[in-house]
Short mmCIF file of C-alpha atoms in Angstrom, two decimals:
data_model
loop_
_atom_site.label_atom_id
_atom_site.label_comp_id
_atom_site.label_asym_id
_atom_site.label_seq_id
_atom_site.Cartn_x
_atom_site.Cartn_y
_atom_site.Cartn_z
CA UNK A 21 -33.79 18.28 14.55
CA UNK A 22 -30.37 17.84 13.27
CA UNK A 23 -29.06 14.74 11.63
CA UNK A 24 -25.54 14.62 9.98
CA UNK A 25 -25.12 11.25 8.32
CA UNK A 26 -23.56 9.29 5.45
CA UNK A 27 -26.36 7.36 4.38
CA UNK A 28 -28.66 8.92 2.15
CA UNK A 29 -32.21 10.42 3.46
CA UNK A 30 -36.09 9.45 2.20
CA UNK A 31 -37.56 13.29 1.85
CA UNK A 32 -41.57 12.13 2.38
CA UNK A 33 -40.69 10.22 5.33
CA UNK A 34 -38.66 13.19 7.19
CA UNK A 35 -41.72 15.32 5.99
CA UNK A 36 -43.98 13.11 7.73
CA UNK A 37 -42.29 12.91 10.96
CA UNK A 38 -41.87 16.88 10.53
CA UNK A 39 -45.60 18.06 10.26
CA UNK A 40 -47.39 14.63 10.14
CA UNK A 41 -50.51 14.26 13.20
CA UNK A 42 -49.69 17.78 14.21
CA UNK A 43 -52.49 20.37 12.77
CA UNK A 44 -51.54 23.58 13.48
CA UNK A 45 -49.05 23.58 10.25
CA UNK A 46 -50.44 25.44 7.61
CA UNK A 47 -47.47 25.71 5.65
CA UNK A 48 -44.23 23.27 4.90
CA UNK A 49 -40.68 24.70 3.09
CA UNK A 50 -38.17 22.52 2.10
CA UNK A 51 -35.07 22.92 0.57
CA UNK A 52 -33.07 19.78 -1.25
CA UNK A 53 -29.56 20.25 -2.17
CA UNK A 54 -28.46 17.81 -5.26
CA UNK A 55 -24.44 17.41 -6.88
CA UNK A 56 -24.60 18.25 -9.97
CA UNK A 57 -22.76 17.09 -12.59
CA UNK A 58 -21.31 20.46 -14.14
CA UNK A 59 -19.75 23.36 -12.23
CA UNK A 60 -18.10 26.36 -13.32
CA UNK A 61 -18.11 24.71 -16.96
CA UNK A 62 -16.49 21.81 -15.78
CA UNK A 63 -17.43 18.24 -15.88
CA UNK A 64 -17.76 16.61 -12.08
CA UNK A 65 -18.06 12.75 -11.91
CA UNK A 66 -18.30 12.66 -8.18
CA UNK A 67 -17.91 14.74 -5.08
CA UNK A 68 -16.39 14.00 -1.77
CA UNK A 69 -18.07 15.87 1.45
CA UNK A 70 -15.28 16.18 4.57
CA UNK A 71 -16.64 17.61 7.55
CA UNK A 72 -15.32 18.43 11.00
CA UNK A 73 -17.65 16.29 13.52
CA UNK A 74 -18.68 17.71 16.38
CA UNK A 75 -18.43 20.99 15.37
CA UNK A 76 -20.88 20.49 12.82
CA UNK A 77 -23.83 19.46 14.84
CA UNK A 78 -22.75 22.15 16.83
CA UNK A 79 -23.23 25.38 14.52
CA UNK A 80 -26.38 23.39 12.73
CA UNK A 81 -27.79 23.19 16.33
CA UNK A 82 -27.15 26.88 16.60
CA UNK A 83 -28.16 28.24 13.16
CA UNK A 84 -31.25 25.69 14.15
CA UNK A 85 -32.17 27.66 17.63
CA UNK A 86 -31.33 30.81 15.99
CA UNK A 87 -34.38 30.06 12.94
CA UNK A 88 -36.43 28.77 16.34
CA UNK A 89 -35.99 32.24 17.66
CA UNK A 90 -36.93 34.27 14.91
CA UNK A 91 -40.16 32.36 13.36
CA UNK A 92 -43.11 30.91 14.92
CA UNK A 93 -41.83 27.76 13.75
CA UNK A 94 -44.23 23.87 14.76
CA UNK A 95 -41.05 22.24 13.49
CA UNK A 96 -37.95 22.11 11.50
CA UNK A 97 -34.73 19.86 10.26
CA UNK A 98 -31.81 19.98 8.93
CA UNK A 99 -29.95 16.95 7.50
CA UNK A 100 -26.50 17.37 5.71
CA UNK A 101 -24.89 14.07 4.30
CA UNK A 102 -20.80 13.66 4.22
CA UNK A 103 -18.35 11.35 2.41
CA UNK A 104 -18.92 10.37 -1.53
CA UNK A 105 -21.92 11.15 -3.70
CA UNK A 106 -22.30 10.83 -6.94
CA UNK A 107 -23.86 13.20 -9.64
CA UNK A 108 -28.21 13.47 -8.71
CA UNK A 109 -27.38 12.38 -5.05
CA UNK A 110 -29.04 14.28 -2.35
CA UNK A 111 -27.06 16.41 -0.37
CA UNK A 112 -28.35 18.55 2.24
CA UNK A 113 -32.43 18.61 3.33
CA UNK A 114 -34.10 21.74 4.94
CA UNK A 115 -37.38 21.60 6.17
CA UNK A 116 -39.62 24.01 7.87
CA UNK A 117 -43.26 23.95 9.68
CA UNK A 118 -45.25 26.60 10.46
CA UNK A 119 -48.71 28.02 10.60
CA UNK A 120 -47.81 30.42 8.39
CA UNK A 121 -46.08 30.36 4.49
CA UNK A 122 -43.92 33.65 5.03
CA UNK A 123 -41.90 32.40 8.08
CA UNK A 124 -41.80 28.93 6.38
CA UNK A 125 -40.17 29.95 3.26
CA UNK A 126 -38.00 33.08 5.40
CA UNK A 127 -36.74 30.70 8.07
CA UNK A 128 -36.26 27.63 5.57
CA UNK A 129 -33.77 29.77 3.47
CA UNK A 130 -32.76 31.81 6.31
CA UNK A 131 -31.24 28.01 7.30
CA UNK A 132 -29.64 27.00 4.06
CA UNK A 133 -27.95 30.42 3.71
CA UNK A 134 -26.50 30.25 7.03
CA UNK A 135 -25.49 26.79 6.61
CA UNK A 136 -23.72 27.59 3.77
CA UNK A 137 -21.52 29.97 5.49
CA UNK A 138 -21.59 28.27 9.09
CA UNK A 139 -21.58 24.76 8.91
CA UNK A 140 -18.02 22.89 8.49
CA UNK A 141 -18.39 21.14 5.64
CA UNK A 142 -16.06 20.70 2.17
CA UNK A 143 -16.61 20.38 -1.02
CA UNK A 144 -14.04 18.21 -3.03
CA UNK A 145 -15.08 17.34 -6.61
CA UNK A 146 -13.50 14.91 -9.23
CA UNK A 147 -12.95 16.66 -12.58
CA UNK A 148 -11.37 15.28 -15.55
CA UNK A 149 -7.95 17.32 -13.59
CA UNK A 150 -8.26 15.42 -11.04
CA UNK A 151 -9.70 16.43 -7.37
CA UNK A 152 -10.62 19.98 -6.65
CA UNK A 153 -11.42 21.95 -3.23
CA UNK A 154 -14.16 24.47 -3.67
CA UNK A 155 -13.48 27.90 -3.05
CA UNK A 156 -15.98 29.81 -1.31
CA UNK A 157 -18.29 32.07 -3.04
CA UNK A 158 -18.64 35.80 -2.57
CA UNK A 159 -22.46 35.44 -3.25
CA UNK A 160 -23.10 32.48 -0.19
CA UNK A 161 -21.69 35.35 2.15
CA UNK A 162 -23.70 37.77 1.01
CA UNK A 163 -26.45 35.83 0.95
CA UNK A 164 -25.94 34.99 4.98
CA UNK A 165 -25.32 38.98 5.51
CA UNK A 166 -29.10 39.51 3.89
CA UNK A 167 -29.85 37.53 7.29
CA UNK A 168 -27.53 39.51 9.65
CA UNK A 169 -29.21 42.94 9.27
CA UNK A 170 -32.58 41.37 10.13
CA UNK A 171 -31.10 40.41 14.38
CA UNK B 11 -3.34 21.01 22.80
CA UNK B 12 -4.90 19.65 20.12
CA UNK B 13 -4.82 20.41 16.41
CA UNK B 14 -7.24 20.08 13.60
CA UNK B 15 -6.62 20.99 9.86
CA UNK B 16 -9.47 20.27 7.08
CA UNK B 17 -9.92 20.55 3.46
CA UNK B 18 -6.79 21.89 1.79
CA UNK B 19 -5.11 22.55 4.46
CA UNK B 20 -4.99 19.04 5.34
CA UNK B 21 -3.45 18.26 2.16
CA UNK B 22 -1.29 21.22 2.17
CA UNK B 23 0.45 20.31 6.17
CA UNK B 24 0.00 16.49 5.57
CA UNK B 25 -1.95 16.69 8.80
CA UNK B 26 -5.05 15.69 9.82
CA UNK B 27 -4.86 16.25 13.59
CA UNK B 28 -2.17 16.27 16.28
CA UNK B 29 -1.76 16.53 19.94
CA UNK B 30 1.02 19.16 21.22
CA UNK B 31 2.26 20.63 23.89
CA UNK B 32 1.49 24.61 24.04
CA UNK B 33 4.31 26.29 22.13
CA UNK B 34 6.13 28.95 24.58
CA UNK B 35 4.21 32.41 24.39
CA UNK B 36 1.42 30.90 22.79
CA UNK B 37 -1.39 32.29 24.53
CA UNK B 38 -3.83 33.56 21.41
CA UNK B 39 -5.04 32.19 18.08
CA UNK B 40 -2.85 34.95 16.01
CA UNK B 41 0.24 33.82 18.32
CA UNK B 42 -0.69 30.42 17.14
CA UNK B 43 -1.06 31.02 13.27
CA UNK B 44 2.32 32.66 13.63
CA UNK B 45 3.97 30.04 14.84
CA UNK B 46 2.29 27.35 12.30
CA UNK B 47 4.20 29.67 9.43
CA UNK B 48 7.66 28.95 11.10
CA UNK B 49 7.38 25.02 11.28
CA UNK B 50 8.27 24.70 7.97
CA UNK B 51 7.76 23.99 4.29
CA UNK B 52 3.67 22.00 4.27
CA UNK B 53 2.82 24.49 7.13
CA UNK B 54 4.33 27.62 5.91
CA UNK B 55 2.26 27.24 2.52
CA UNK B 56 -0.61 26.23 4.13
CA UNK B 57 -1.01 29.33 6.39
CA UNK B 58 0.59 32.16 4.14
CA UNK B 59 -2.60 33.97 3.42
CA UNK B 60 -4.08 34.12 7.09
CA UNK B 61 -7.14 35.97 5.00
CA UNK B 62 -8.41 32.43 3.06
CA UNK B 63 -8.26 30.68 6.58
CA UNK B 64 -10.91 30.39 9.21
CA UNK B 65 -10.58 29.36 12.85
CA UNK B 66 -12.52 27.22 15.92
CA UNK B 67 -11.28 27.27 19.46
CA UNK B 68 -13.34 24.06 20.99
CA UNK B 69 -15.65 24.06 17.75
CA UNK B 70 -16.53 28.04 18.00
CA UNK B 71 -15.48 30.47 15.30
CA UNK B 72 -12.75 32.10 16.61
CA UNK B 73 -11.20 35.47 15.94
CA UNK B 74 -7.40 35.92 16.40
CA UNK B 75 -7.39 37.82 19.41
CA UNK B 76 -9.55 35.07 21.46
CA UNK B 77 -7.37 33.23 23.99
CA UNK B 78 -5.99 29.39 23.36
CA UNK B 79 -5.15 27.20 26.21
CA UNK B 80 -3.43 23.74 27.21
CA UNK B 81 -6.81 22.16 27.06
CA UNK B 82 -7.95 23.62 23.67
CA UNK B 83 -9.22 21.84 20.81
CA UNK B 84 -7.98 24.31 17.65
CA UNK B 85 -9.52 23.59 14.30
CA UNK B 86 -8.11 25.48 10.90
CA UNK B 87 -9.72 25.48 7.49
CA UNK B 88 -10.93 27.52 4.49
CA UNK B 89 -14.19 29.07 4.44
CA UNK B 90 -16.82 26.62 4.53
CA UNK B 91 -18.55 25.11 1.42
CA UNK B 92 -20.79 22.72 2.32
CA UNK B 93 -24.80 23.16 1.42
CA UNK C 22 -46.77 20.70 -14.88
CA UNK C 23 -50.18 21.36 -13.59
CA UNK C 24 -52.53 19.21 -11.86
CA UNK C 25 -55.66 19.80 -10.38
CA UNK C 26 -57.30 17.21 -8.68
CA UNK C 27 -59.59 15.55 -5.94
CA UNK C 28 -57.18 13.05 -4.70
CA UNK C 29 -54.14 13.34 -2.47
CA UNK C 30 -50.63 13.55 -3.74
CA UNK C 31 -47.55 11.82 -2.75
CA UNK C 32 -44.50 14.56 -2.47
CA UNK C 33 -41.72 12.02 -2.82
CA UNK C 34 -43.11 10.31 -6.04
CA UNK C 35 -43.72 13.85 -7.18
CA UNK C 36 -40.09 15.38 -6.36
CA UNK C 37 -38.43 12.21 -8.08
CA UNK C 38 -40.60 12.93 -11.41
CA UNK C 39 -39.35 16.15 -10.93
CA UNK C 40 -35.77 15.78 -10.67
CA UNK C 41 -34.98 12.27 -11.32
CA UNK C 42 -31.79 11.90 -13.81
CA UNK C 43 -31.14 15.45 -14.25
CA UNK C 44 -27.85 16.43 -13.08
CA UNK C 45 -28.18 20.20 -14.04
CA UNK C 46 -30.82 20.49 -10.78
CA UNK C 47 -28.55 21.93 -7.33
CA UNK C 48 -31.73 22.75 -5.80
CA UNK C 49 -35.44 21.93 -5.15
CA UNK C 50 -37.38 24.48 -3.62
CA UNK C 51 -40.67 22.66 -2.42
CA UNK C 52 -44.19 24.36 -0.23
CA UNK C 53 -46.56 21.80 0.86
CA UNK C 54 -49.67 23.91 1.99
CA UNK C 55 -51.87 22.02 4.94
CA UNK C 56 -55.48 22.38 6.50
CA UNK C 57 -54.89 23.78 9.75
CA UNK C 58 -57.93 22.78 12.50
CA UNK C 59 -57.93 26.29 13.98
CA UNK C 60 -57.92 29.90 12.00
CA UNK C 61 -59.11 32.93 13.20
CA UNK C 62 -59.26 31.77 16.45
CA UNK C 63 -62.26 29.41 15.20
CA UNK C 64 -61.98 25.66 15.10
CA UNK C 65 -62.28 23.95 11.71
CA UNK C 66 -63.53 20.18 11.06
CA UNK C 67 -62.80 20.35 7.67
CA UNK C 68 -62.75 22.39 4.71
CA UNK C 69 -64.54 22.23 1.12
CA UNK C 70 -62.39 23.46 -1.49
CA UNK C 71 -64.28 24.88 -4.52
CA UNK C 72 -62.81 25.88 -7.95
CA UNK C 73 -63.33 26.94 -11.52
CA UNK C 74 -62.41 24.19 -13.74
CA UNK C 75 -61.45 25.26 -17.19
CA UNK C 76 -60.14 28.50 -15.53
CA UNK C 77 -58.11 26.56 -12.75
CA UNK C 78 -55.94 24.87 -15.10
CA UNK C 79 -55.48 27.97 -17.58
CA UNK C 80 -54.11 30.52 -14.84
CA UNK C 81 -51.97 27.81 -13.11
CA UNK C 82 -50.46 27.51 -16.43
CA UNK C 83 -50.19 31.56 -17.20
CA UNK C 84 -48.38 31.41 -13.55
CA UNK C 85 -45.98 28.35 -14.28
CA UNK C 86 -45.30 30.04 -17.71
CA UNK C 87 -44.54 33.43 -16.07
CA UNK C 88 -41.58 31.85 -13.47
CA UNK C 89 -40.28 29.50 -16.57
CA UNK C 90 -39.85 33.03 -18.41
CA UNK C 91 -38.30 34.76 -15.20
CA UNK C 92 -35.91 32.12 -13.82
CA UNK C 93 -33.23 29.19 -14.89
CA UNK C 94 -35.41 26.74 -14.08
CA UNK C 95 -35.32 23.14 -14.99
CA UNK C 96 -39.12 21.55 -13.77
CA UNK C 97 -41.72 23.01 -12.20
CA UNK C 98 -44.83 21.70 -10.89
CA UNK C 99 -47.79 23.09 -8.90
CA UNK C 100 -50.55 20.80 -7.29
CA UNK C 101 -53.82 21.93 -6.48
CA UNK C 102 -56.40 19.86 -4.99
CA UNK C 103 -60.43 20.40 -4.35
CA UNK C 104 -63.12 18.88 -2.52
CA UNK C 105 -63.30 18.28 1.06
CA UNK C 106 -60.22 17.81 3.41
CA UNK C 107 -59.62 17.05 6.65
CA UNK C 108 -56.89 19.15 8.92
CA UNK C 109 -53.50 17.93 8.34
CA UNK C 110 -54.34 16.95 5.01
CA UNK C 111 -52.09 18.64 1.72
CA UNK C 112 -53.92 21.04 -0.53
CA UNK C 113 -50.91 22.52 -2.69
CA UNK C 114 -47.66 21.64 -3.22
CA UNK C 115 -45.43 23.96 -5.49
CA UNK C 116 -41.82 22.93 -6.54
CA UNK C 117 -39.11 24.47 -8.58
CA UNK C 118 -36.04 22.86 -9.70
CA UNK C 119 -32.89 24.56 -10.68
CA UNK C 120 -28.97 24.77 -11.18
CA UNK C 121 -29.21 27.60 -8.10
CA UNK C 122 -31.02 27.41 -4.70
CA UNK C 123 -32.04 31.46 -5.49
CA UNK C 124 -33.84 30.79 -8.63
CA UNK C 125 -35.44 27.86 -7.01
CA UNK C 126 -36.74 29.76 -3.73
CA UNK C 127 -37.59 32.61 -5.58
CA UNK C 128 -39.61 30.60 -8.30
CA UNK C 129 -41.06 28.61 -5.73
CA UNK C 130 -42.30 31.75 -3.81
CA UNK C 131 -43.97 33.23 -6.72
CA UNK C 132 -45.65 30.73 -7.57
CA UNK C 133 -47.26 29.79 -4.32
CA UNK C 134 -47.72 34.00 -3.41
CA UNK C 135 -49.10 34.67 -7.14
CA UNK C 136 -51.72 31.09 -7.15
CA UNK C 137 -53.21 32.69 -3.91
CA UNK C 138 -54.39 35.93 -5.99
CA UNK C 139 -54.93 34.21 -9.14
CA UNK C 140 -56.05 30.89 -9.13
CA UNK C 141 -59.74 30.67 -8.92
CA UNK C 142 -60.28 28.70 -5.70
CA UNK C 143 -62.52 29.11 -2.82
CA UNK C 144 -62.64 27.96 0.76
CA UNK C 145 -65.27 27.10 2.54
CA UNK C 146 -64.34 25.70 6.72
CA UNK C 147 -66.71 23.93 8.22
CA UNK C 148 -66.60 25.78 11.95
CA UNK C 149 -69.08 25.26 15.32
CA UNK C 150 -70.92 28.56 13.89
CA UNK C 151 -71.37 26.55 10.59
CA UNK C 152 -69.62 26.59 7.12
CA UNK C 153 -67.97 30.09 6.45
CA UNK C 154 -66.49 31.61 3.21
CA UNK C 155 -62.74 32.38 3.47
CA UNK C 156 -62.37 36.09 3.33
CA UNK C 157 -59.23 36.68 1.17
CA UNK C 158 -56.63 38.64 2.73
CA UNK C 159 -54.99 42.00 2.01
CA UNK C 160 -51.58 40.46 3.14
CA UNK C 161 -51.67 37.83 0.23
CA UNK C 162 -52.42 40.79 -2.21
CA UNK C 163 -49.34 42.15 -1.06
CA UNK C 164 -47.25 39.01 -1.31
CA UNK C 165 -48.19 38.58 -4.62
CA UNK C 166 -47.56 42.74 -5.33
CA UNK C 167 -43.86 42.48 -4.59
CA UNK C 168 -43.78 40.10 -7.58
CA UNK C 169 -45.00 42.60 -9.89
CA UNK C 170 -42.43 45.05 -8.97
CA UNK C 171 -39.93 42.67 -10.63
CA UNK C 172 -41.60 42.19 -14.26
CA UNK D 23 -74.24 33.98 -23.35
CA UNK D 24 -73.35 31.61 -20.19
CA UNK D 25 -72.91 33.18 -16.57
CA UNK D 26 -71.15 31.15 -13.89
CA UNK D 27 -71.40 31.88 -10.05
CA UNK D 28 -68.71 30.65 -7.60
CA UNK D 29 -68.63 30.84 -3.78
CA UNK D 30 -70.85 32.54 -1.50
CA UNK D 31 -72.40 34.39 -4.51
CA UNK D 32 -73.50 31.07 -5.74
CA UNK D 33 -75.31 30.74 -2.58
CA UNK D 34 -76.71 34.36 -2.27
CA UNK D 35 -78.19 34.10 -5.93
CA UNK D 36 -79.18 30.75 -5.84
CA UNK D 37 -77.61 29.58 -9.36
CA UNK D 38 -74.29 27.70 -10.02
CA UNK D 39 -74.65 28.68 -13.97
CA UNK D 40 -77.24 29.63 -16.50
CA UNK D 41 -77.37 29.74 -19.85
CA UNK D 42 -79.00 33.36 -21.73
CA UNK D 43 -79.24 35.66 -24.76
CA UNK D 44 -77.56 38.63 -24.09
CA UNK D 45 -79.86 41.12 -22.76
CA UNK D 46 -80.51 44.54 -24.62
CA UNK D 47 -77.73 46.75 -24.49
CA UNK D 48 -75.39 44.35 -22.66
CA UNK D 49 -72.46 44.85 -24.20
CA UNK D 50 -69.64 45.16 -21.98
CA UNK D 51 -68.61 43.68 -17.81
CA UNK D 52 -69.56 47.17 -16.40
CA UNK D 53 -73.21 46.57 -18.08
CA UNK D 54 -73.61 43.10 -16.80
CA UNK D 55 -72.78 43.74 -13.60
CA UNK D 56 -75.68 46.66 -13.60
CA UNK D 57 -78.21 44.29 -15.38
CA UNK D 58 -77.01 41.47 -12.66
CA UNK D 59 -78.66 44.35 -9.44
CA UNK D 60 -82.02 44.63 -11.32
CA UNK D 61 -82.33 40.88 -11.16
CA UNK D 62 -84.24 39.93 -7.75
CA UNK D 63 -83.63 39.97 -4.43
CA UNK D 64 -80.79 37.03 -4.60
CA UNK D 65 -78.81 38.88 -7.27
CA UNK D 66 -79.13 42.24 -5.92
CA UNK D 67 -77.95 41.28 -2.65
CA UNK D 68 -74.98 39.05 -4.59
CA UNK D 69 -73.97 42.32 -6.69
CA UNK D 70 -74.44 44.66 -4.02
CA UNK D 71 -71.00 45.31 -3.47
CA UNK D 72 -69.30 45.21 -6.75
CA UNK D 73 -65.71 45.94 -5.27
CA UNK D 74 -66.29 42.36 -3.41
CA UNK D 75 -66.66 40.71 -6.95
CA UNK D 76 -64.27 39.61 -9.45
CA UNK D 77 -65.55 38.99 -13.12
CA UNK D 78 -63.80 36.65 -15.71
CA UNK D 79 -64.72 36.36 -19.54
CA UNK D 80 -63.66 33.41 -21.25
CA UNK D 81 -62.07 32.26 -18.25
CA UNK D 82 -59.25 35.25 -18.12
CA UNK D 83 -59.86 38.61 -15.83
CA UNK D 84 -61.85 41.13 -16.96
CA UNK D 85 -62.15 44.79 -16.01
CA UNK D 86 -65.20 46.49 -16.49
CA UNK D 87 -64.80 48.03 -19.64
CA UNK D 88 -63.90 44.75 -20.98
CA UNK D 89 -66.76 43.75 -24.11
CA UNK D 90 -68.95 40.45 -23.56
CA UNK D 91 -70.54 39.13 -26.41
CA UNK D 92 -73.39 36.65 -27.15
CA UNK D 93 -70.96 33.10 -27.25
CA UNK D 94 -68.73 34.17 -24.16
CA UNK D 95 -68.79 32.61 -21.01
CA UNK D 96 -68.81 34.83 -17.92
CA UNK D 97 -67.88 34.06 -14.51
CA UNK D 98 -68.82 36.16 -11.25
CA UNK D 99 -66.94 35.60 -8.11
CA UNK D 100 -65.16 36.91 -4.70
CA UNK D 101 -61.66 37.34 -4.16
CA UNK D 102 -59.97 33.62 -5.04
CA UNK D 103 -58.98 31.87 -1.37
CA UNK D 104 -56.85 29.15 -2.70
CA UNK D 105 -53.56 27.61 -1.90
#
């Protein structure tokens, strides 16, 4: 399931509509994004998160099928907030369910690394200069390209 | 056709979206970033290093030989940094 | 933290004492392990979870020590419960909090990969045939190998 | 000395935990284990296989050379299952 959204998300509650009544899960992985308050040594009092609608759902829908494909997977989500957040917020949720812990942690990752290099989303923070666009990082592509050699 | 610009790019065109007729000999995404350096000052900065920009054709990556039509929904924007 | 214990555990209250107010964490890498109802192609009613208190508590702690050493990581926690559960229920949750979402799956993975050699705990199912002894397996030996590659 | 017994080698010797002197000559895990197969039919059939057992002395892993003394507390066991 895919859910891109403003509001903020309640992690046990998405966990329990991910593996809850259904026993065949033996193993859940989830992955919580947070802002953080300090990047590249430099203070960030909030952070704004444009994204392209449409498109996004699209590629998470995709990277989504594509984990689907690859695991034995009961279940999985992926929920990725836009607009403001503040230092501590929540920022992105990826969950997976499986009978097994291997593909839960490989396709959990395997999401957030591909969403990270996929998904069209922004990254503007607020730093005592004023607002700055983050620039891509060499290691998020690399990290997806771990993924590509496996297809 | 319509045009989408995110991020910096945005900022850098002053545009957030616009709807166009196809330019004459238009007919690919690297005929289209071509043009978008000849409109003028925003757009010329905004798309001088082709290499820092990524591009959809109806919300798919695109590469710049993939075709673009009267219909098309175009998207530009830096890599990605969401997560 | 450590805790070992009879009673079930709520993830969300667990994941805010875990990261609540600190602004340094990017990522939370959480594994929620669950009683399936079938394994080895055997149904299960329920499972009895036996341990080794005293011992328990000191190699969960030699385990959480041994990822605080290897990776940037702000929290840590690892769950273990014992007793008898029902399918679906949670018997281990292991989370790792850190300024990167590599440290944090890596941490996480260790931990849950190096408790299955380590941590003296036994499992007993309760299947048509009767109650039957988990046998461990050689591929969690090798899970928890690749780990030791790295030290 | 005290001697714990976990799992299914509870069950095949009959005793959760005991407490002992340290009999003659006992002086190290690989010793134990030996004394452990002269003990009766539960035990022998418990210690039987001694690659199938895992030992612990004061609660840390032990290989057999490793010494046992007359305060130390000594755990037998399978292979842990947990998580």
């Amino acid at each position: 399931m895919i859910k891109v959204q403003q509001e903020d998300f309640d992690v046990a509650a998405e966990l329990q509509a991910l593996s809850g009544g259904n026993h065949k899960i033996g193993g859940v992985t989830v992955f919580v994004g947070l802002v953080r308050d300090m990047a590249d040594n430099e203070n960030i009092s909030a952070m704004t998160l444009e994204h392209y609608p449409g498109m996004t759902e699209k590629q998470l829908e995709k990277i989504e099928q594509e984990a689907r494909n690859r695991w034995p997977l009961e279940n999985s989500l992926i929920i990725h907030r836009y607009g403001r957040l503040a230092p501590g917020e929540q920022i992105v949720m990826v969950a997976t369910a499986s009978p097994h812990r291997d593909a839960a942690f490989d396709s959990c990752r395997f999401l957030i690394d591909w969403l990270k290099t996929k998904a069209p989303f922004w990254k503007l923070e607020e730093t005592p200069d004023g607002g700055k666009w983050v620039d891509a990082r060499a290691s998020d592509d690399a990290a997806a390209e771990r993924w590509r050699k496996l297809s | 056709m319509k045009l989408l610009y995110f991020a910096w790019l945005k900022t850098k065109t002053g545009c957030a979206q616009e709807t166009l007729a196809r330019p004459d000999g238009v007919d690919n995404v690297q005929a289209l970033l071509t043009w978008q350096q000849g409109r003028g000052a925003g757009f010329a900065d905004g798309f001088a290093d082709l290499t820092a920009l990524r591009v959809a054709v109806n919300q798919e990556y695109a590469d710049p030989s993939h075709p673009v039509g009267d219909d098309d929904e175009v998207a530009f924007f830096p890599p990605v940094t969401g997560g």
